[in-house]
mmCIF file of C-alpha atoms in Angstrom:
data_model
loop_
_atom_site.group_PDB
_atom_site.id
_atom_site.type_symbol
_atom_site.label_atom_id
_atom_site.label_comp_id
_atom_site.label_asym_id
_atom_site.label_seq_id
_atom_site.Cartn_x
_atom_site.Cartn_y
_atom_site.Cartn_z
ATOM 1 C CA MET A 1 -26.894 -3.922 -8.826
ATOM 2 C CA PRO A 2 -23.790 -2.000 -7.611
ATOM 3 C CA ARG A 3 -20.686 -4.110 -7.193
ATOM 4 C CA ARG A 4 -19.326 -4.885 -3.754
ATOM 5 C CA GLY A 5 -15.827 -3.627 -2.996
ATOM 6 C CA LEU A 6 -13.453 -6.195 -1.538
ATOM 7 C CA VAL A 7 -10.307 -6.073 0.575
ATOM 8 C CA GLN A 8 -7.220 -7.375 -1.199
ATOM 9 C CA VAL A 9 -3.816 -8.031 0.354
ATOM 10 C CA TYR A 10 -0.527 -8.550 -1.491
ATOM 11 C CA THR A 11 2.174 -9.708 0.906
ATOM 12 C CA GLY A 12 5.261 -11.906 1.202
ATOM 13 C CA SER A 13 9.010 -11.645 0.746
ATOM 14 C CA GLY A 14 8.932 -11.742 -3.056
ATOM 15 C CA LYS A 15 9.039 -8.920 -5.569
ATOM 16 C CA GLY A 16 5.835 -7.715 -7.189
ATOM 17 C CA LYS A 17 3.429 -6.564 -4.469
ATOM 18 C CA THR A 18 3.436 -2.900 -5.432
ATOM 19 C CA THR A 19 3.605 -3.784 -9.121
ATOM 20 C CA ALA A 20 0.486 -5.955 -8.795
ATOM 21 C CA ALA A 21 -1.378 -3.163 -7.006
ATOM 22 C CA TRP A 22 -0.400 -0.596 -9.667
ATOM 23 C CA GLY A 23 -1.555 -2.990 -12.375
ATOM 24 C CA LEU A 24 -4.885 -3.375 -10.632
ATOM 25 C CA ALA A 25 -5.177 0.415 -10.248
ATOM 26 C CA LEU A 26 -4.548 0.913 -13.965
ATOM 27 C CA ARG A 27 -7.073 -1.772 -14.851
ATOM 28 C CA ALA A 28 -9.668 -0.054 -12.652
ATOM 29 C CA VAL A 29 -9.005 3.372 -14.203
ATOM 30 C CA GLY A 30 -9.252 1.809 -17.662
ATOM 31 C CA ALA A 31 -12.680 0.470 -16.678
ATOM 32 C CA GLY A 32 -13.859 3.959 -15.721
ATOM 33 C CA CYS A 33 -13.211 3.757 -11.973
ATOM 34 C CA LYS A 34 -11.767 6.498 -9.810
ATOM 35 C CA VAL A 35 -8.650 5.347 -7.908
ATOM 36 C CA ALA A 36 -6.463 6.767 -5.143
ATOM 37 C CA VAL A 37 -3.053 5.394 -4.229
ATOM 38 C CA VAL A 38 -1.557 6.245 -0.837
ATOM 39 C CA GLN A 39 2.110 5.334 -0.566
ATOM 40 C CA PHE A 40 3.669 4.736 2.829
ATOM 41 C CA LEU A 41 7.396 4.614 3.631
ATOM 42 C CA LYS A 42 8.536 5.238 0.077
ATOM 43 C CA PRO A 43 12.050 6.728 -0.034
ATOM 44 C CA GLN A 44 11.735 8.310 -3.474
ATOM 45 C CA GLU A 45 9.245 9.105 -6.176
ATOM 46 C CA SER A 46 8.911 5.889 -8.164
ATOM 47 C CA SER A 47 8.568 5.593 -11.913
ATOM 48 C CA GLU A 48 4.966 4.419 -11.401
ATOM 49 C CA VAL A 49 4.147 7.680 -9.650
ATOM 50 C CA LYS A 50 5.831 9.754 -12.349
ATOM 51 C CA ALA A 51 3.807 7.988 -15.060
ATOM 52 C CA ALA A 52 0.553 7.997 -13.081
ATOM 53 C CA LYS A 53 0.556 11.761 -12.516
ATOM 54 C CA SER A 54 -0.769 12.261 -16.042
ATOM 55 C CA ILE A 55 -3.563 9.650 -15.816
ATOM 56 C CA PRO A 56 -7.082 10.997 -15.280
ATOM 57 C CA ASN A 57 -9.067 9.540 -12.350
ATOM 58 C CA LEU A 58 -5.880 8.399 -10.580
ATOM 59 C CA SER A 59 -4.768 10.382 -7.531
ATOM 60 C CA ILE A 60 -1.552 9.778 -5.583
ATOM 61 C CA TYR A 61 -0.918 10.654 -1.946
ATOM 62 C CA GLY A 62 1.756 10.083 0.662
ATOM 63 C CA LYS A 63 5.292 11.280 1.072
ATOM 64 C CA SER A 64 7.852 9.910 3.427
ATOM 65 C CA ARG A 65 11.304 10.829 4.566
ATOM 66 C CA PRO A 66 14.220 8.742 3.352
ATOM 67 C CA TYR A 67 13.598 5.139 4.335
ATOM 68 C CA ASP A 68 15.775 2.050 3.964
ATOM 69 C CA ALA A 69 13.634 -1.067 3.494
ATOM 70 C CA ARG A 70 16.597 -3.232 4.526
ATOM 71 C CA LEU A 71 16.471 -1.824 8.065
ATOM 72 C CA ASP A 72 13.883 -2.184 10.806
ATOM 73 C CA GLN A 73 12.954 1.422 11.431
ATOM 74 C CA ARG A 74 10.020 0.963 13.766
ATOM 75 C CA GLU A 75 11.599 3.297 16.344
ATOM 76 C CA SER A 76 11.718 6.257 13.955
ATOM 77 C CA ALA A 77 9.499 9.047 15.279
ATOM 78 C CA GLU A 78 9.609 10.723 11.860
ATOM 79 C CA LEU A 79 8.414 7.627 10.009
ATOM 80 C CA ARG A 80 5.681 7.119 12.609
ATOM 81 C CA GLU A 81 4.546 10.720 12.124
ATOM 82 C CA ASP A 82 4.572 10.365 8.314
ATOM 83 C CA SER A 83 2.651 7.088 8.524
ATOM 84 C CA ARG A 84 0.050 8.490 10.909
ATOM 85 C CA ARG A 85 -0.478 11.524 8.657
ATOM 86 C CA ASP A 86 -0.800 9.362 5.537
ATOM 87 C CA PHE A 87 -3.145 6.934 7.316
ATOM 88 C CA GLY A 88 -5.348 9.908 8.180
ATOM 89 C CA ILE A 89 -5.427 10.855 4.495
ATOM 90 C CA ALA A 90 -6.176 7.239 3.508
ATOM 91 C CA SER A 91 -8.987 6.998 6.050
ATOM 92 C CA VAL A 92 -10.663 10.114 4.660
ATOM 93 C CA LEU A 93 -10.275 8.918 1.052
ATOM 94 C CA ILE A 94 -11.773 5.512 1.849
ATOM 95 C CA ALA A 95 -14.692 6.938 3.834
ATOM 96 C CA SER A 96 -15.463 9.619 1.243
ATOM 97 C CA SER A 97 -17.283 7.392 -1.279
ATOM 98 C CA ASP A 98 -15.427 9.351 -3.966
ATOM 99 C CA TYR A 99 -13.159 6.457 -4.927
ATOM 100 C CA ASP A 100 -13.947 3.035 -6.328
ATOM 101 C CA MET A 101 -10.526 1.772 -5.249
ATOM 102 C CA VAL A 102 -7.956 2.914 -2.704
ATOM 103 C CA VAL A 103 -4.509 1.309 -2.733
ATOM 104 C CA LEU A 104 -2.517 1.476 0.514
ATOM 105 C CA ASP A 105 0.997 0.721 -0.707
ATOM 106 C CA GLU A 106 3.315 -0.681 2.024
ATOM 107 C CA MET A 107 0.515 -0.480 4.600
ATOM 108 C CA ASN A 108 1.458 -3.927 5.911
ATOM 109 C CA ILE A 109 4.859 -2.600 7.045
ATOM 110 C CA VAL A 110 3.112 0.303 8.795
ATOM 111 C CA LEU A 111 0.931 -2.235 10.617
ATOM 112 C CA GLU A 112 3.943 -4.429 11.463
ATOM 113 C CA TYR A 113 5.739 -1.428 12.960
ATOM 114 C CA GLY A 114 2.686 -0.561 15.055
ATOM 115 C CA PHE A 115 2.352 2.907 13.514
ATOM 116 C CA VAL A 116 -1.345 2.093 12.960
ATOM 117 C CA THR A 117 -3.225 -0.304 15.218
ATOM 118 C CA CYS A 118 -5.279 -3.340 14.292
ATOM 119 C CA GLU A 119 -8.404 -1.627 15.600
ATOM 120 C CA GLU A 120 -7.817 1.523 13.555
ATOM 121 C CA MET A 121 -7.283 -0.438 10.341
ATOM 122 C CA LEU A 122 -10.222 -2.765 10.895
ATOM 123 C CA ASP A 123 -12.492 0.202 11.663
ATOM 124 C CA VAL A 124 -11.565 1.837 8.345
ATOM 125 C CA LEU A 125 -12.111 -1.402 6.433
ATOM 126 C CA ARG A 126 -15.399 -2.184 8.180
ATOM 127 C CA ASP A 127 -16.824 1.319 7.733
ATOM 128 C CA ARG A 128 -15.828 1.775 4.070
ATOM 129 C CA PRO A 129 -18.579 2.367 1.509
ATOM 130 C CA ASP A 130 -19.877 -0.873 -0.021
ATOM 131 C CA HIS A 131 -18.462 -0.123 -3.473
ATOM 132 C CA THR A 132 -14.924 0.759 -2.336
ATOM 133 C CA GLU A 133 -12.183 -1.781 -3.060
ATOM 134 C CA VAL A 134 -9.189 -1.489 -0.718
ATOM 135 C CA VAL A 135 -5.818 -2.965 -1.635
ATOM 136 C CA LEU A 136 -3.023 -3.271 0.944
ATOM 137 C CA THR A 137 0.547 -4.182 0.029
ATOM 138 C CA GLY A 138 3.775 -4.935 1.840
ATOM 139 C CA ARG A 139 5.612 -7.671 3.653
ATOM 140 C CA TYR A 140 4.422 -8.993 6.989
ATOM 141 C CA ALA A 141 0.653 -8.797 6.576
ATOM 142 C CA PRO A 142 -0.644 -9.626 10.067
ATOM 143 C CA ASN A 143 -2.852 -12.681 10.553
ATOM 144 C CA TRP A 144 -5.843 -10.558 11.567
ATOM 145 C CA LEU A 145 -5.624 -8.669 8.262
ATOM 146 C CA ILE A 146 -5.325 -11.901 6.294
ATOM 147 C CA GLU A 147 -8.467 -13.159 8.044
ATOM 148 C CA ALA A 148 -10.354 -9.917 7.342
ATOM 149 C CA ALA A 149 -9.377 -9.782 3.654
ATOM 150 C CA ASP A 150 -11.365 -11.236 0.777
ATOM 151 C CA LEU A 151 -8.303 -11.966 -1.365
ATOM 152 C CA VAL A 152 -4.736 -12.593 -0.176
ATOM 153 C CA THR A 153 -1.794 -13.235 -2.461
ATOM 154 C CA GLU A 154 1.630 -14.099 -1.075
ATOM 155 C CA MET A 155 4.620 -13.261 -3.246
ATOM 156 C CA LYS A 156 7.369 -15.776 -2.491
ATOM 157 C CA GLU A 157 10.978 -14.988 -3.309
ATOM 158 C CA ILE A 158 12.666 -17.916 -4.979
ATOM 159 C CA LYS A 159 15.522 -16.062 -6.659
ATOM 160 C CA HIS A 160 16.329 -12.341 -6.786
ATOM 161 C CA PRO A 161 19.120 -10.555 -8.674
ATOM 162 C CA ALA A 162 19.917 -8.384 -5.636
ATOM 163 C CA ASN A 163 21.257 -11.494 -3.916
ATOM 164 C CA GLY A 164 23.838 -11.696 -6.700
ATOM 165 C CA GLY A 165 24.845 -8.062 -6.306
ATOM 166 C CA VAL A 166 22.609 -6.495 -8.975
ATOM 167 C CA GLN A 167 21.544 -3.025 -7.843
ATOM 168 C CA ALA A 168 17.924 -1.847 -8.089
ATOM 169 C CA ARG A 169 17.299 -0.654 -11.633
ATOM 170 C CA LYS A 170 15.310 2.423 -12.581
ATOM 171 C CA GLY A 171 12.232 1.418 -14.545
ATOM 172 C CA ILE A 172 12.365 -2.162 -13.239
ATOM 173 C CA GLU A 173 12.549 -2.053 -9.422
ATOM 174 C CA PHE A 174 11.603 1.610 -8.959
#
């Protein structure tokens, strides 16, 4: 019997949402699955992306303009345009049946900003092939997405070195 793909959400103010999704993507590829990762609102090419480019059965999509996660940039026409374009790519990848898993990294921020509507996202999730796992990351997962998901994990920040002045470190935070 073919396995049923679920909807997973990693959200919250704590560190580790993207890291958890990348770990899951690597696990899936190691098990023989085909995985696509679509990154939204990423200001630079991360170390995960650099490493993943050489991994068979793992495809990476999405490119954004410079973005500062510390700022609310929901009024940016450029970020809206990038997000809409990348959501179109994600929608096609999910609907294609070609992928066992599609990770939508920072999709929750895109939803929070209103760059993609509730209806659009729910349509994509509802119409996905039965075997396709969809993973959404980012702060501010909306309640309707939490209700629609099969698995939701909230990362809670208790202590973070950035609060003590430690800058983001290559290979650790990006």
